Each structure stands twice: as structure tokens, then as C-alpha cells.
């Protein structure tokens, strides 16, 4: 509804410097307006024990990349919130998962035409049930590496996930080797 969308646009995010130090705060609207205010986000790559990667299809109501397949969990860090607290909140809100062990593996800066963010990447192995939030996510499922790689140039994935695929390839090799 309109009120919820306005409230979401007024959420406060921390503004950080290149070293990750909080230097201010701004609303979601300000951060996504092309201001390039650097703000932190979290991603959780969810693998199952077979080595498949869970992806979510973003809701058509999203303001960025609606209807595209994306990382299992992705979200903003709220002002005053710790990175891992944000990760656990987003995983609970988007997929309904709480019983998992997140492992940090990568931090990088991502820039689009609308925003600039520091991505804190985690992964986990998870074979439990999901309780997907229909407001955030249209659908979700596990994909094999071959399924993703064969469709990467078709435009069904977010540009950010497409770029991240290269970054998680070594991680995927490690997970497949250890299964």
C-alpha cells in the first residue's frame, strides 16, 4: 500500500566511508536517488547439501530490478544496526529461516546508475524449509550451477547477481568439492 511504500522510502540507512566507518545517515529514497551515498547491504547465498544455489525472484512491486532472479537474501543495513544482525533479520523476513550458520566470505563495492553500496557477502548450507515473504519475493528455488550459467546472458538475473556469480565461483567450487 502507499503508506507502507512511503514509510519504506523514509527508512534510515547508515552512510559509510570507504573503510566502513559510519559518517552519517540518509533515507532509502536519498540513497536510491542517484546520490551515490555509500551504504552497507548484506547478501546471503544459500546452498543446499547437493551444491545447488537458492535464488529468489524479486517481487514485481520492488523499486529496483522487479521480477528478476537474485541472491537468496539481500537487504539494507538499518541505521544503528550491526551487519550480522541485519543479515539475520533479512533472512528471517525474506525466507523465514533462522537455523543456519552464516559464513562471511567477501566484501565489495557495487555501483549502479541509482546507488552505491558496500556488499557484505555471506553463505550457508541449508536444507530446511522456507517461508517466503510474498511481498518481497514472487518465488524461489534451488538452481544448479549449469542452469544459472546457461541462462546468465538472457537477462533474467539482476545485473548485481550476474556480476556476483563470478565472485562466488571459487566458493561454489569449494562447496561442491566438500560435499
Coordinates of C-alpha atoms in Angstrom, one line a residue:
X1 CA 0.0 0.0 0.0
X2 CA 1.0 3.6 -0.5
X3 CA 1.7 4.3 3.2
X4 CA 4.0 1.3 3.6
X5 CA 5.9 2.3 0.4
X6 CA 6.3 5.9 1.8
X7 CA 7.5 4.5 5.1
X8 CA 10.0 2.2 3.4
X9 CA 11.3 5.2 1.4
X10 CA 11.9 7.0 4.7
X11 CA 13.9 4.2 6.3
X12 CA 17.2 5.4 7.6
X13 CA 20.4 3.8 6.3
X14 CA 24.0 4.5 7.6
X15 CA 26.2 6.3 5.2
X16 CA 29.8 5.0 5.4
X17 CA 33.2 5.9 4.1
X18 CA 35.4 3.5 2.1
X19 CA 36.7 1.9 5.3
X20 CA 33.1 1.1 6.5
X21 CA 33.0 3.8 9.2
X22 CA 29.6 5.3 9.7
X23 CA 29.8 9.0 8.8
X24 CA 26.1 9.9 8.6
X25 CA 22.6 8.7 7.8
X26 CA 20.2 9.1 4.9
X27 CA 16.8 7.8 3.8
X28 CA 16.3 4.9 1.4
X29 CA 14.9 7.5 -1.0
X30 CA 18.1 9.6 -0.8
X31 CA 20.3 6.5 -1.2
X32 CA 18.5 5.3 -4.3
X33 CA 18.1 8.6 -6.0
X34 CA 21.4 8.7 -7.8
X35 CA 23.2 10.5 -4.9
X36 CA 25.8 7.7 -4.7
X37 CA 25.8 7.9 -0.9
X38 CA 27.8 4.8 0.1
X39 CA 25.7 2.5 2.3
X40 CA 26.0 -1.1 3.5
X41 CA 23.9 -4.1 2.4
X42 CA 24.0 -7.8 3.2
X43 CA 23.7 -10.8 0.9
X44 CA 23.3 -14.4 2.0
X45 CA 24.0 -17.1 -0.6
X46 CA 22.0 -20.2 0.4
X47 CA 23.4 -23.5 -0.9
X48 CA 21.9 -26.9 -0.2
X49 CA 23.9 -30.0 0.6
X50 CA 23.7 -31.0 -3.1
X51 CA 25.6 -27.9 -4.0
X52 CA 22.7 -26.1 -5.6
X53 CA 22.1 -22.3 -5.1
X54 CA 18.8 -20.9 -3.9
X55 CA 17.7 -17.8 -5.8
X56 CA 14.7 -15.5 -5.2
X57 CA 12.6 -13.9 -7.9
X58 CA 12.1 -10.3 -6.8
X59 CA 8.6 -9.1 -6.4
X60 CA 7.2 -7.1 -9.2
X61 CA 6.4 -4.4 -6.6
X62 CA 10.2 -3.8 -5.9
X63 CA 11.6 -0.4 -6.8
X64 CA 14.9 -1.9 -8.1
X65 CA 15.0 -4.8 -10.6
X66 CA 11.4 -6.1 -10.2
X67 CA 10.7 -9.6 -11.5
X68 CA 14.4 -10.6 -11.8
X69 CA 16.1 -13.6 -10.2
X70 CA 18.6 -12.6 -7.5
X71 CA 20.6 -13.6 -4.5
X72 CA 18.6 -15.7 -1.9
X73 CA 18.7 -12.9 0.6
X74 CA 19.7 -9.3 0.1
X75 CA 18.9 -6.3 2.1
X76 CA 19.9 -3.0 3.6
X77 CA 21.5 -2.4 7.0
X78 CA 19.4 -0.1 9.1
X79 CA 21.0 2.9 10.8
X80 CA 22.4 1.7 14.1
X81 CA 22.2 -2.0 13.2
X82 CA 25.2 -4.4 13.1
X83 CA 25.9 -6.2 9.8
X84 CA 25.2 -9.7 11.1
X85 CA 22.1 -8.6 12.9
X86 CA 20.9 -7.2 9.5
X87 CA 21.8 -10.4 7.8
X88 CA 19.7 -12.5 10.3
X89 CA 16.8 -10.1 10.1
X90 CA 16.7 -10.1 6.3
X91 CA 17.0 -14.0 6.2
X92 CA 14.1 -14.2 8.6
X93 CA 12.0 -11.6 6.8
X94 CA 12.6 -12.8 3.3
X95 CA 12.9 -16.6 3.6
X96 CA 11.7 -17.3 7.1
X97 CA 15.0 -19.1 8.0
X98 CA 16.7 -18.8 11.4
X99 CA 18.5 -22.1 11.9
X100 CA 21.6 -21.7 9.8
X101 CA 25.3 -20.7 10.2
X102 CA 26.3 -17.7 8.1
X103 CA 30.0 -17.6 6.9
X104 CA 31.4 -14.3 5.8
X105 CA 33.4 -14.6 2.6
X106 CA 33.6 -11.3 0.7
X107 CA 33.1 -7.5 0.9
X108 CA 33.0 -5.4 -2.2
X109 CA 31.6 -2.1 -3.5
X110 CA 28.8 -2.2 -6.1
X111 CA 27.6 0.8 -8.1
X112 CA 24.6 1.1 -10.4
X113 CA 23.1 4.1 -12.1
X114 CA 21.0 4.7 -8.9
X115 CA 23.1 3.8 -6.0
X116 CA 26.5 2.8 -4.5
X117 CA 26.7 0.2 -1.7
X118 CA 29.2 -2.0 0.2
X119 CA 28.0 -5.6 -0.1
X120 CA 28.8 -7.9 2.8
X121 CA 28.6 -11.4 1.3
X122 CA 27.9 -14.5 3.5
X123 CA 26.9 -18.0 2.6
X124 CA 25.4 -21.0 4.3
X125 CA 24.5 -24.6 3.7
X126 CA 20.8 -25.1 4.4
X127 CA 18.4 -28.0 3.7
X128 CA 15.4 -26.8 5.7
X129 CA 12.1 -25.3 4.8
X130 CA 11.5 -21.8 3.6
X131 CA 8.6 -19.5 4.5
X132 CA 9.0 -17.0 1.6
X133 CA 7.6 -13.4 2.1
X134 CA 5.2 -12.9 -0.9
X135 CA 5.5 -9.1 -0.6
X136 CA 9.3 -9.3 -1.1
X137 CA 9.6 -12.4 -3.3
X138 CA 7.4 -13.8 -6.1
X139 CA 9.1 -17.3 -5.9
X140 CA 12.3 -19.0 -5.0
X141 CA 14.0 -22.3 -5.8
X142 CA 17.4 -24.1 -5.9
X143 CA 19.3 -23.9 -9.2
X144 CA 22.2 -26.0 -10.4
X145 CA 25.4 -24.1 -11.4
X146 CA 24.8 -25.3 -15.0
X147 CA 21.2 -23.9 -15.0
X148 CA 22.5 -20.5 -13.9
X149 CA 25.5 -20.4 -16.2
X150 CA 23.4 -21.4 -19.3
X151 CA 20.9 -18.5 -18.6
X152 CA 23.3 -15.8 -17.4
X153 CA 23.2 -13.8 -20.6
X154 CA 19.4 -14.0 -21.0
X155 CA 18.5 -11.0 -18.8
X156 CA 16.5 -13.0 -16.2
X157 CA 19.0 -12.3 -13.4
X158 CA 19.7 -8.9 -11.7
X159 CA 22.9 -7.2 -13.0
X160 CA 24.3 -7.4 -9.5
X161 CA 23.8 -11.2 -9.2
X162 CA 25.2 -11.7 -12.7
X163 CA 28.4 -9.8 -11.6
X164 CA 28.5 -11.6 -8.3
X165 CA 28.3 -15.0 -10.0
X166 CA 32.0 -14.7 -10.9
X167 CA 32.9 -13.7 -7.4
X168 CA 31.2 -16.8 -5.9
X169 CA 32.6 -19.3 -8.4
X170 CA 35.6 -20.2 -6.2
X171 CA 33.2 -20.5 -3.3
X172 CA 30.9 -22.8 -5.3
X173 CA 33.9 -25.0 -6.3
X174 CA 34.8 -25.3 -2.6
X175 CA 31.3 -26.3 -1.6
X176 CA 31.0 -28.8 -4.4
X177 CA 34.4 -30.3 -3.5
X178 CA 33.4 -30.7 0.1
X179 CA 30.1 -32.4 -0.4

